Short mmCIF file of C-alpha atoms and ligand atoms in Angstrom, two decimals:
data_model
loop_
_atom_site.label_atom_id
_atom_site.label_comp_id
_atom_site.label_asym_id
_atom_site.label_seq_id
_atom_site.Cartn_x
_atom_site.Cartn_y
_atom_site.Cartn_z
CA UNK N 1 0.24 -0.12 -0.14
CA UNK N 2 1.53 3.76 -1.00
CA UNK N 3 0.02 6.53 0.80
CA UNK N 4 -0.26 9.83 -0.67
CA UNK N 5 -0.91 13.12 -0.06
CA UNK N 6 -2.17 16.15 -1.37
CA UNK N 7 -1.49 19.79 -0.26
CA UNK N 8 -3.78 22.37 -1.64
CA UNK N 9 -7.40 21.25 -2.48
CA UNK N 10 -7.97 23.73 -5.47
CA UNK N 11 -8.57 23.03 -8.95
CA UNK N 12 -5.24 21.51 -9.63
CA UNK N 13 -5.52 19.48 -6.04
CA UNK N 14 -8.86 18.11 -6.27
CA UNK N 15 -8.42 17.12 -10.02
CA UNK N 16 -5.47 15.03 -8.43
CA UNK N 17 -7.49 13.30 -5.59
CA UNK N 18 -10.35 12.62 -8.81
CA UNK N 19 -8.03 10.86 -11.40
CA UNK N 20 -6.81 8.91 -8.56
CA UNK N 21 -9.78 7.79 -7.50
CA UNK N 22 -10.93 7.07 -11.12
CA UNK N 23 -8.07 5.57 -11.98
CA UNK N 24 -6.12 4.53 -9.03
CA UNK N 25 -6.68 0.78 -9.50
CA UNK N 26 -5.01 0.76 -12.71
CA UNK N 27 -2.07 3.26 -12.19
CA UNK N 28 -1.19 0.68 -8.88
CA UNK N 29 -1.14 -2.06 -11.30
CA UNK N 30 1.61 -0.04 -13.58
CA UNK N 31 3.49 0.90 -10.83
CA UNK N 32 3.66 -2.81 -9.49
CA UNK N 33 2.02 -1.53 -6.10
CA UNK N 34 -0.66 -3.17 -4.34
CA UNK N 35 -2.51 0.23 -4.29
CA UNK N 36 -2.11 3.96 -4.19
CA UNK N 37 -4.23 5.48 -1.41
CA UNK N 38 -4.53 9.34 -0.87
CA UNK N 39 -4.78 9.36 2.73
CA UNK N 40 -4.23 13.16 3.67
CA UNK N 41 -5.23 16.86 1.62
CA UNK N 42 -4.20 19.73 3.23
CA UNK N 43 -6.16 22.68 3.21
CA UNK N 44 -7.12 25.93 5.55
CA UNK N 45 -10.66 25.90 4.13
CA UNK N 46 -13.36 23.21 4.75
CA UNK N 47 -15.47 21.52 2.00
CA UNK N 48 -18.58 20.39 3.61
CA UNK N 49 -20.15 17.69 2.12
CA UNK N 50 -17.23 17.05 -0.37
CA UNK N 51 -16.70 13.06 -1.21
CA UNK N 52 -13.12 13.89 0.24
CA UNK N 53 -13.91 15.84 3.41
CA UNK N 54 -12.58 13.43 5.97
CA UNK N 55 -9.17 13.47 4.26
CA UNK N 56 -8.99 16.89 4.76
CA UNK N 57 -6.73 18.55 7.39
CA UNK N 58 -5.24 22.31 7.86
CA UNK N 59 -2.32 20.74 10.00
CA UNK N 60 0.99 20.39 7.83
CA UNK N 61 2.37 18.36 10.52
CA UNK N 62 0.18 15.40 10.08
CA UNK N 63 1.09 14.90 6.45
CA UNK N 64 5.07 15.50 7.69
CA UNK N 65 5.16 13.39 10.87
CA UNK N 66 2.83 10.37 9.19
CA UNK N 67 5.71 7.43 8.27
CA UNK N 68 3.01 5.88 5.97
CA UNK N 69 2.50 8.85 3.56
CA UNK N 70 5.36 8.24 1.00
CA UNK N 71 4.53 10.94 -1.80
CA UNK N 72 3.21 14.37 -1.59
CA UNK N 73 1.41 16.46 -4.36
CA UNK N 74 2.24 20.07 -3.98
CA UNK N 75 -0.92 21.72 -5.70
CA UNK N 76 -1.15 25.25 -3.29
CA UNK N 77 0.81 27.31 -5.44
CA UNK N 78 2.70 30.68 -5.01
CA UNK N 79 5.94 30.45 -3.03
CA UNK N 80 5.54 30.76 0.51
CA UNK N 81 4.45 28.38 2.52
CA UNK N 82 4.65 25.79 -0.39
CA UNK N 83 8.50 26.07 -0.49
CA UNK N 84 8.73 25.61 3.23
CA UNK N 85 6.50 22.86 2.68
CA UNK N 86 8.21 21.03 -0.06
CA UNK N 87 12.05 21.28 1.61
CA UNK N 88 10.43 19.99 5.10
CA UNK N 89 9.02 17.06 3.42
CA UNK N 90 12.09 16.26 1.16
CA UNK N 91 14.18 16.53 4.45
CA UNK N 92 12.04 13.87 6.34
CA UNK N 93 12.34 11.54 2.97
CA UNK N 94 8.83 12.03 1.41
CA UNK N 95 9.26 12.36 -2.43
CA UNK N 96 7.36 15.34 -3.55
CA UNK N 97 5.56 16.19 -6.93
CA UNK N 98 4.55 19.90 -7.82
CA UNK N 99 2.37 21.82 -10.48
CA UNK N 100 3.72 24.93 -9.19
CA UNK N 101 5.75 26.67 -11.86
CA UNK N 102 7.05 29.66 -9.31
CA UNK N 103 8.46 26.98 -6.64
CA UNK N 104 10.27 25.14 -9.63
CA UNK N 105 11.52 28.14 -11.30
CA UNK N 106 12.36 29.64 -8.27
CA UNK N 107 14.04 27.69 -6.07
CA UNK N 108 14.27 24.56 -7.98
CA UNK N 109 17.76 23.70 -8.00
CA UNK N 110 17.61 23.59 -4.13
CA UNK N 111 14.75 21.54 -4.17
CA UNK N 112 16.01 18.95 -6.43
CA UNK N 113 19.76 19.37 -4.40
CA UNK N 114 17.47 18.08 -1.45
CA UNK N 115 15.77 15.27 -2.78
CA UNK N 116 19.43 13.60 -4.38
CA UNK N 117 20.60 14.21 -0.99
CA UNK N 118 17.76 12.32 0.83
CA UNK N 119 17.65 9.62 -2.02
CA UNK N 120 14.08 10.81 -3.05
CA UNK N 121 12.37 12.66 -6.00
CA UNK N 122 11.01 16.01 -6.46
CA UNK N 123 9.26 15.98 -9.95
CA UNK N 124 7.19 18.63 -11.63
CA UNK N 125 5.81 17.60 -15.08
CA UNK N 126 2.62 19.49 -14.72
CA UNK N 127 4.60 23.18 -13.91
CA UNK N 128 5.03 23.27 -17.26
CA UNK N 129 2.66 22.62 -20.44
CA UNK N 130 0.35 21.47 -17.99
CA UNK N 131 -1.23 18.26 -19.23
CA UNK N 132 1.24 17.63 -22.32
CA UNK N 133 4.24 15.48 -21.55
CA UNK N 134 7.61 17.75 -22.14
CA UNK N 135 9.48 18.39 -19.34
CA UNK N 136 10.18 13.85 -19.18
CA UNK N 137 10.42 13.91 -22.80
CA UNK N 138 12.98 16.67 -22.51
CA UNK N 139 15.48 15.14 -20.22
CA UNK N 140 14.90 11.69 -20.80
CA UNK N 141 13.81 11.09 -24.32
CA UNK N 142 15.81 13.34 -25.62
CA UNK N 143 18.99 13.64 -23.46
CA UNK N 144 21.10 12.44 -26.63
CA UNK N 145 20.91 15.80 -28.05
CA UNK N 146 22.79 19.00 -27.75
CA UNK N 147 19.53 21.39 -27.07
CA UNK N 148 19.96 24.56 -29.28
CA UNK N 149 16.38 26.26 -28.48
CA UNK N 150 12.98 25.85 -26.86
CA UNK N 151 10.64 27.96 -27.45
CA UNK N 152 6.84 27.69 -26.97
CA UNK N 153 3.17 28.90 -26.40
CA UNK N 154 2.95 28.39 -22.93
CA UNK N 155 0.53 29.97 -21.16
CA UNK N 156 -3.36 28.80 -21.80
CA UNK N 157 -5.22 31.82 -21.01
CA UNK N 158 -3.18 34.65 -22.94
CA UNK N 159 -3.40 32.21 -26.10
CA UNK N 160 -7.16 31.58 -24.96
CA UNK N 161 -7.37 35.49 -25.30
CA UNK N 162 -5.58 35.96 -28.26
CA UNK N 163 -7.23 33.68 -30.04
CA UNK N 164 -10.74 35.03 -29.32
CA UNK N 165 -9.46 38.24 -30.25
CA UNK N 166 -8.37 37.15 -33.21
CA UNK N 167 -10.82 34.88 -34.62
CA UNK N 168 -13.87 36.33 -33.01
CA UNK N 169 -13.06 39.90 -32.67
CA UNK N 170 -13.32 39.95 -28.83
CA UNK N 171 -12.85 42.78 -26.33
CA UNK N 172 -9.73 41.78 -24.21
CA UNK N 173 -11.73 42.07 -20.99
CA UNK N 174 -14.22 39.63 -22.20
CA UNK N 175 -12.06 37.29 -23.61
CA UNK N 176 -10.52 37.06 -20.13
CA UNK N 177 -13.44 36.69 -18.04
CA UNK N 178 -14.25 33.81 -20.06
CA UNK N 179 -10.93 32.21 -19.10
CA UNK N 180 -11.42 33.04 -15.75
CA UNK N 181 -14.29 31.24 -15.38
CA UNK N 182 -13.14 28.17 -17.19
CA UNK N 183 -10.80 27.81 -14.52
CA UNK N 184 -7.54 28.47 -17.06
CA UNK N 185 -6.36 32.10 -15.62
CA UNK N 186 -4.55 32.42 -12.14
CA UNK N 187 -6.16 33.54 -9.07
CA UNK N 188 -4.52 36.67 -9.85
CA UNK N 189 -4.70 37.23 -13.99
CA UNK N 190 -1.58 39.65 -14.12
CA UNK N 191 0.84 36.66 -13.89
CA UNK N 192 -0.82 35.38 -16.79
CA UNK N 193 -1.67 38.58 -18.95
CA UNK N 194 1.82 39.91 -17.95
CA UNK N 195 3.62 37.22 -19.39
CA UNK N 196 5.02 36.15 -15.77
CA UNK N 197 3.66 32.61 -15.88
CA UNK N 198 5.33 32.24 -18.85
CA UNK N 199 8.22 33.34 -18.01
CA UNK N 200 8.64 31.13 -15.02
CA UNK N 201 7.60 27.91 -17.72
CA UNK N 202 10.13 29.11 -20.15
CA UNK N 203 13.46 29.40 -17.12
CA UNK N 204 12.13 25.96 -16.28
CA UNK N 205 12.40 24.84 -19.76
CA UNK N 206 16.04 26.54 -20.25
CA UNK N 207 17.30 25.11 -16.88
CA UNK N 208 16.58 21.45 -18.24
CA UNK N 209 17.68 21.97 -21.92
CA UNK N 210 20.53 23.83 -21.00
CA UNK N 211 21.57 22.87 -17.31
CA UNK N 212 22.16 25.95 -15.95
CA UNK N 213 19.39 27.83 -13.23
CA UNK N 214 17.87 31.12 -15.12
CA UNK N 215 16.43 32.97 -12.58
CA UNK N 216 12.77 34.38 -13.51
CA UNK N 217 14.22 38.04 -12.78
CA UNK N 218 16.71 37.77 -15.14
CA UNK N 219 14.68 37.66 -18.04
CA UNK N 220 12.59 40.38 -19.51
CA UNK N 221 8.51 39.12 -20.11
CA UNK N 222 6.33 41.04 -21.92
CA UNK N 223 3.01 40.61 -21.53
CA UNK N 224 -0.26 40.94 -23.78
CA UNK N 225 -2.10 44.02 -22.87
CA UNK N 226 -0.54 46.38 -25.77
CA UNK N 227 -1.47 44.00 -28.56
CA UNK N 228 -4.00 45.63 -30.48
CA UNK N 229 -6.19 44.89 -33.76
CA UNK N 230 -3.42 46.60 -35.97
CA UNK N 231 -0.65 44.51 -34.80
CA UNK N 232 -2.99 41.39 -35.57
CA UNK N 233 -3.93 43.23 -38.94
CA UNK N 234 0.05 43.76 -39.43
CA UNK N 235 0.75 40.01 -38.90
CA UNK N 236 -2.05 38.93 -41.15
CA UNK N 237 -0.70 40.95 -44.10
CA UNK N 238 2.77 39.71 -43.41
CA UNK N 239 1.59 35.69 -43.35
CA UNK N 240 1.25 34.87 -40.11
CA UNK N 241 -0.19 35.46 -36.54
CA UNK N 242 0.66 36.93 -33.14
CA UNK N 243 1.58 34.70 -30.26
CA UNK N 244 2.74 34.88 -27.11
CA UNK N 245 5.76 33.42 -27.40
CA UNK N 246 8.44 32.34 -24.87
CA UNK N 247 11.73 30.91 -26.03
CA UNK N 248 15.18 30.43 -24.92
CA UNK N 249 18.07 30.06 -27.39
CA UNK N 250 21.63 28.84 -26.79
CA UNK N 251 24.15 31.28 -28.40
CA UNK N 252 27.84 31.36 -28.86
CA UNK N 253 30.18 32.08 -26.14
CA UNK N 254 28.02 29.99 -23.48
CA UNK N 255 24.98 32.85 -23.36
CA UNK N 256 21.39 32.52 -23.86
CA UNK N 257 18.79 34.64 -25.30
CA UNK N 258 15.51 34.31 -23.32
CA UNK N 259 12.67 36.16 -23.49
CA UNK N 260 8.77 36.12 -23.34
CA UNK N 261 6.44 38.45 -25.78
CA UNK N 262 4.24 38.61 -28.40
CA UNK N 263 5.58 37.40 -31.55
CA UNK N 264 5.27 37.10 -35.08
CA UNK N 265 4.54 33.23 -36.33
CA UNK N 266 4.36 32.39 -39.74
CA UNK N 267 1.08 30.85 -40.94
CA UNK N 268 1.48 26.63 -41.62
CA UNK N 269 3.77 26.22 -38.21
CA UNK N 270 2.77 24.40 -35.28
CA UNK N 271 2.78 27.26 -33.33
CA UNK N 272 0.63 28.95 -35.97
CA UNK N 273 -2.23 26.52 -35.09
CA UNK N 274 -1.93 25.92 -31.28
CA UNK N 275 -4.95 27.63 -30.75
CA UNK N 276 -7.76 28.70 -27.76
CA UNK N 277 -6.19 27.07 -24.27
CA UNK N 278 -3.51 24.89 -25.89
CA UNK N 279 0.22 25.18 -25.54
CA UNK N 280 3.00 23.87 -27.74
CA UNK N 281 6.61 23.34 -26.88
CA UNK N 282 8.96 23.58 -29.52
CA UNK N 283 12.33 22.01 -29.44
CA UNK N 284 15.56 22.03 -31.62
CA UNK N 285 18.06 19.92 -30.85
CA UNK N 286 21.26 18.82 -32.77
CA UNK N 287 20.43 14.90 -33.73
CA UNK N 288 16.53 15.05 -33.92
CA UNK N 289 16.11 18.47 -35.39
CA UNK N 290 12.75 19.78 -34.39
CA UNK N 291 9.82 18.59 -32.13
CA UNK N 292 6.74 19.54 -31.07
CA UNK N 293 4.64 18.86 -27.74
CA UNK N 294 1.16 19.95 -28.35
CA UNK N 295 -1.94 19.99 -26.07
CA UNK N 296 -3.88 20.85 -22.80
CA UNK N 297 -1.45 23.47 -20.91
CA UNK N 298 -3.97 24.15 -18.44
CA UNK N 299 -7.55 22.95 -16.61
CA UNK N 300 -8.11 20.54 -13.80
CA UNK N 301 -7.67 17.12 -15.43
CA UNK N 302 -4.95 17.66 -17.86
CA UNK N 303 -2.80 19.24 -15.22
CA UNK N 304 -3.75 16.52 -12.66
CA UNK N 305 -2.89 13.82 -15.27
CA UNK N 306 0.61 14.75 -14.78
CA UNK N 307 0.84 15.33 -11.19
CA UNK N 308 -0.47 11.59 -10.73
CA UNK N 309 2.02 10.24 -13.63
CA UNK N 310 4.74 11.71 -11.39
CA UNK N 311 3.04 10.49 -8.15
CA UNK N 312 3.59 7.04 -10.03
CA UNK N 313 6.77 7.54 -11.34
CA UNK N 314 7.86 8.27 -7.95
CA UNK N 315 5.93 5.41 -6.65
CA UNK N 316 8.01 2.71 -9.30
CA UNK N 317 11.53 4.53 -7.42
CA UNK N 318 11.19 4.68 -4.03
CA UNK N 319 14.84 4.97 -2.89
CA UNK N 320 15.86 5.81 -6.28
CA UNK N 321 16.27 9.38 -7.14
CA UNK N 322 15.62 10.14 -10.89
CA UNK N 323 14.90 13.59 -10.87
CA UNK N 324 16.92 15.71 -13.22
CA UNK N 325 19.52 18.78 -12.43
CA UNK N 326 20.90 21.59 -13.11
CA UNK N 327 23.62 23.83 -12.39
CA UNK N 328 23.76 27.26 -10.46
CA UNK N 329 23.27 30.19 -12.41
CA UNK N 330 22.69 34.01 -11.67
CA UNK N 331 21.61 34.95 -15.39
CA UNK N 332 24.62 36.84 -16.13
CA UNK N 333 24.61 34.69 -19.44
CA UNK N 334 20.92 35.67 -20.28
CA UNK N 335 20.47 37.60 -23.46
CA UNK N 336 16.96 39.85 -23.04
CA UNK N 337 15.27 43.15 -23.12
CA UNK N 338 16.97 45.62 -25.51
CA UNK N 339 20.18 43.59 -26.59
CA UNK N 340 17.69 40.56 -27.92
CA UNK N 341 18.36 40.54 -31.94
CA UNK N 342 16.26 39.21 -34.08
CA UNK N 343 14.11 40.59 -37.43
CA UNK N 344 11.44 42.69 -36.23
CA UNK N 345 7.91 43.78 -37.41
CA UNK N 346 7.30 47.53 -36.53
CA UNK N 347 4.66 50.00 -36.49
CA UNK N 348 5.73 53.97 -36.08
CA UNK N 349 4.15 57.46 -36.20
CA UNK N 350 6.58 59.00 -39.10
CA UNK N 351 7.65 59.27 -42.31
CA UNK N 352 8.42 56.60 -44.71
CA UNK N 353 11.40 58.20 -46.57
CA UNK N 354 13.13 58.98 -43.52
CA UNK N 355 12.52 55.52 -41.69
CA UNK N 356 13.83 53.96 -44.76
CA UNK N 357 17.26 56.17 -44.76
CA UNK N 358 17.65 54.51 -41.15
CA UNK N 359 16.67 50.88 -41.88
CA UNK N 360 18.12 49.83 -45.27
CA UNK N 361 16.52 47.17 -46.57
CA UNK N 362 13.29 47.67 -44.90
CA UNK N 363 10.26 46.05 -45.48
CA UNK N 364 7.34 48.19 -46.00
CA UNK N 365 4.05 46.65 -45.83
CA UNK N 366 0.52 47.93 -46.45
CA UNK N 367 -1.44 47.05 -43.41
CA UNK N 368 -5.61 47.34 -44.03
CA UNK N 369 -6.92 49.19 -41.01
CA UNK N 370 -3.52 50.82 -39.90
CA UNK N 371 -4.26 54.13 -38.15
CA UNK N 372 -3.57 57.06 -40.44
CA UNK N 373 0.54 58.71 -40.56
CA UNK N 374 1.70 54.78 -39.32
CA UNK N 375 3.77 53.22 -41.57
CA UNK N 376 4.40 49.46 -40.86
CA UNK N 377 7.86 47.71 -41.71
CA UNK N 378 10.01 44.19 -41.10
CA UNK N 379 13.57 44.88 -40.35
CA UNK N 380 16.86 42.90 -40.69
CA UNK N 381 17.93 41.06 -37.49
CA UNK N 382 19.11 43.52 -35.21
CA UNK N 383 18.81 43.94 -31.50
CA UNK N 384 16.08 46.23 -30.32
CA UNK N 385 17.85 48.75 -29.06
CA UNK N 386 19.59 49.13 -32.77
CA UNK N 387 15.48 49.28 -33.69
CA UNK N 388 14.39 52.05 -30.85
CA UNK N 389 17.50 54.63 -31.78
CA UNK N 390 16.91 54.08 -35.47
CA UNK N 391 13.23 55.05 -35.02
CA UNK N 392 14.29 57.74 -32.54
CA UNK N 393 16.88 59.40 -35.61
CA UNK N 394 14.38 59.11 -37.70
CA UNK N 395 11.80 61.35 -35.52
CA UNK N 396 9.35 58.45 -35.41
CA UNK N 397 7.41 57.41 -32.98
CA UNK N 398 7.22 53.49 -31.77
CA UNK N 399 3.66 52.28 -31.65
CA UNK N 400 4.76 48.32 -31.42
CA UNK N 401 8.01 46.63 -31.86
CA UNK N 402 7.33 42.79 -32.35
CA UNK N 403 9.75 40.12 -32.77
CA UNK N 404 9.86 38.07 -35.99
CA UNK N 405 10.37 34.63 -35.07
CA UNK N 406 11.58 31.69 -37.68
CA UNK N 407 8.53 28.88 -36.03
N1 HSE S 501 -2.89 30.02 -15.81
C1 HSE S 501 -1.77 29.17 -16.30
C2 HSE S 501 -2.57 29.19 -17.79
C3 HSE S 501 -2.25 27.77 -15.79
O1 HSE S 501 -3.52 29.79 -18.16
O2 HSE S 501 -1.51 28.48 -18.78
C4 HSE S 501 -1.55 26.75 -16.44
O3 HSE S 501 -0.04 26.79 -15.69
#
């Protein structure tokens, strides 16, 4: 008998309880255990009438000090007290699985080291890409590769909002309310809308792919608040769509270009057809070429699917550390913000001829519906700082500067 506990009985935690109940027998069989059984659920709220009401406790010590509980799923979210609880559990010799991207992005290295020292596991498949298997495929199935780039649509809420805005002409506010009603958005949707959630996920992917910690504060994240109909129209004219793209790319000399921003994605690519709440992560490796992982990046049962799979992996490997690891890093190798280099899709108020002088080879585009007095053009590959200085020198005012991706 393998006993597990869940900490946090919200959307994901209740999904974990439901999946364990629904598929527990088959999961136990696949793990070679008699049974995997949910013993405790930690939450400060009470849930009268809930089918798991009798398992709920508000006392963390009941889980920490229960020798029968060998695996704990942390689905509380946030840094504290999640970090303090997880650290204590690992030190007490319990394996922990989590869906908490903030915890992994900020404290992942330390928690992995603690798990290794204590002969237990710390797994976090659900933290990035929700129900999509992406982390384990990267550190297991793609371990033969030197990974050169990882990029994706990593936030379901913003992808849902952009899809509604692009395809149905919804307002930003109406689309956000729908995303919240469907349980996709974080409690505080600013983390979704301002790119913070995607930032945490790309940091986790970068840590795994490139083996060195990227602190979230070392990377610029631009969300979707500034995306306008004119940007959508400009992208359409150029043969693509605007998506919130998070990416990390290995550059020469150990540097990493890491960023989160609205970006142009060309029609026909996997990322261009990843709509609604779906996520997609694209990985480029020197042996495999390019692979994409697409699926539900948020939601109760899809996320629970990944959490429970991690529980099963822990159950199969009691006493064997199977977690990935990465080196310490302070972000000093990260290229981001104005130093980030790409071709750019620019809308600006200014004189076409003057702009043309500053951007030799600029490709001017006639965008239907573009506000009067604005011009739209693409640049050659250059740092964003060069776009800004070129616009300033031509006396133009930037309306939007959107990177053009090659995926
Ligand atoms: N709020 C997140 C999203 C949930 O919309 O993708 C999954 O991390």
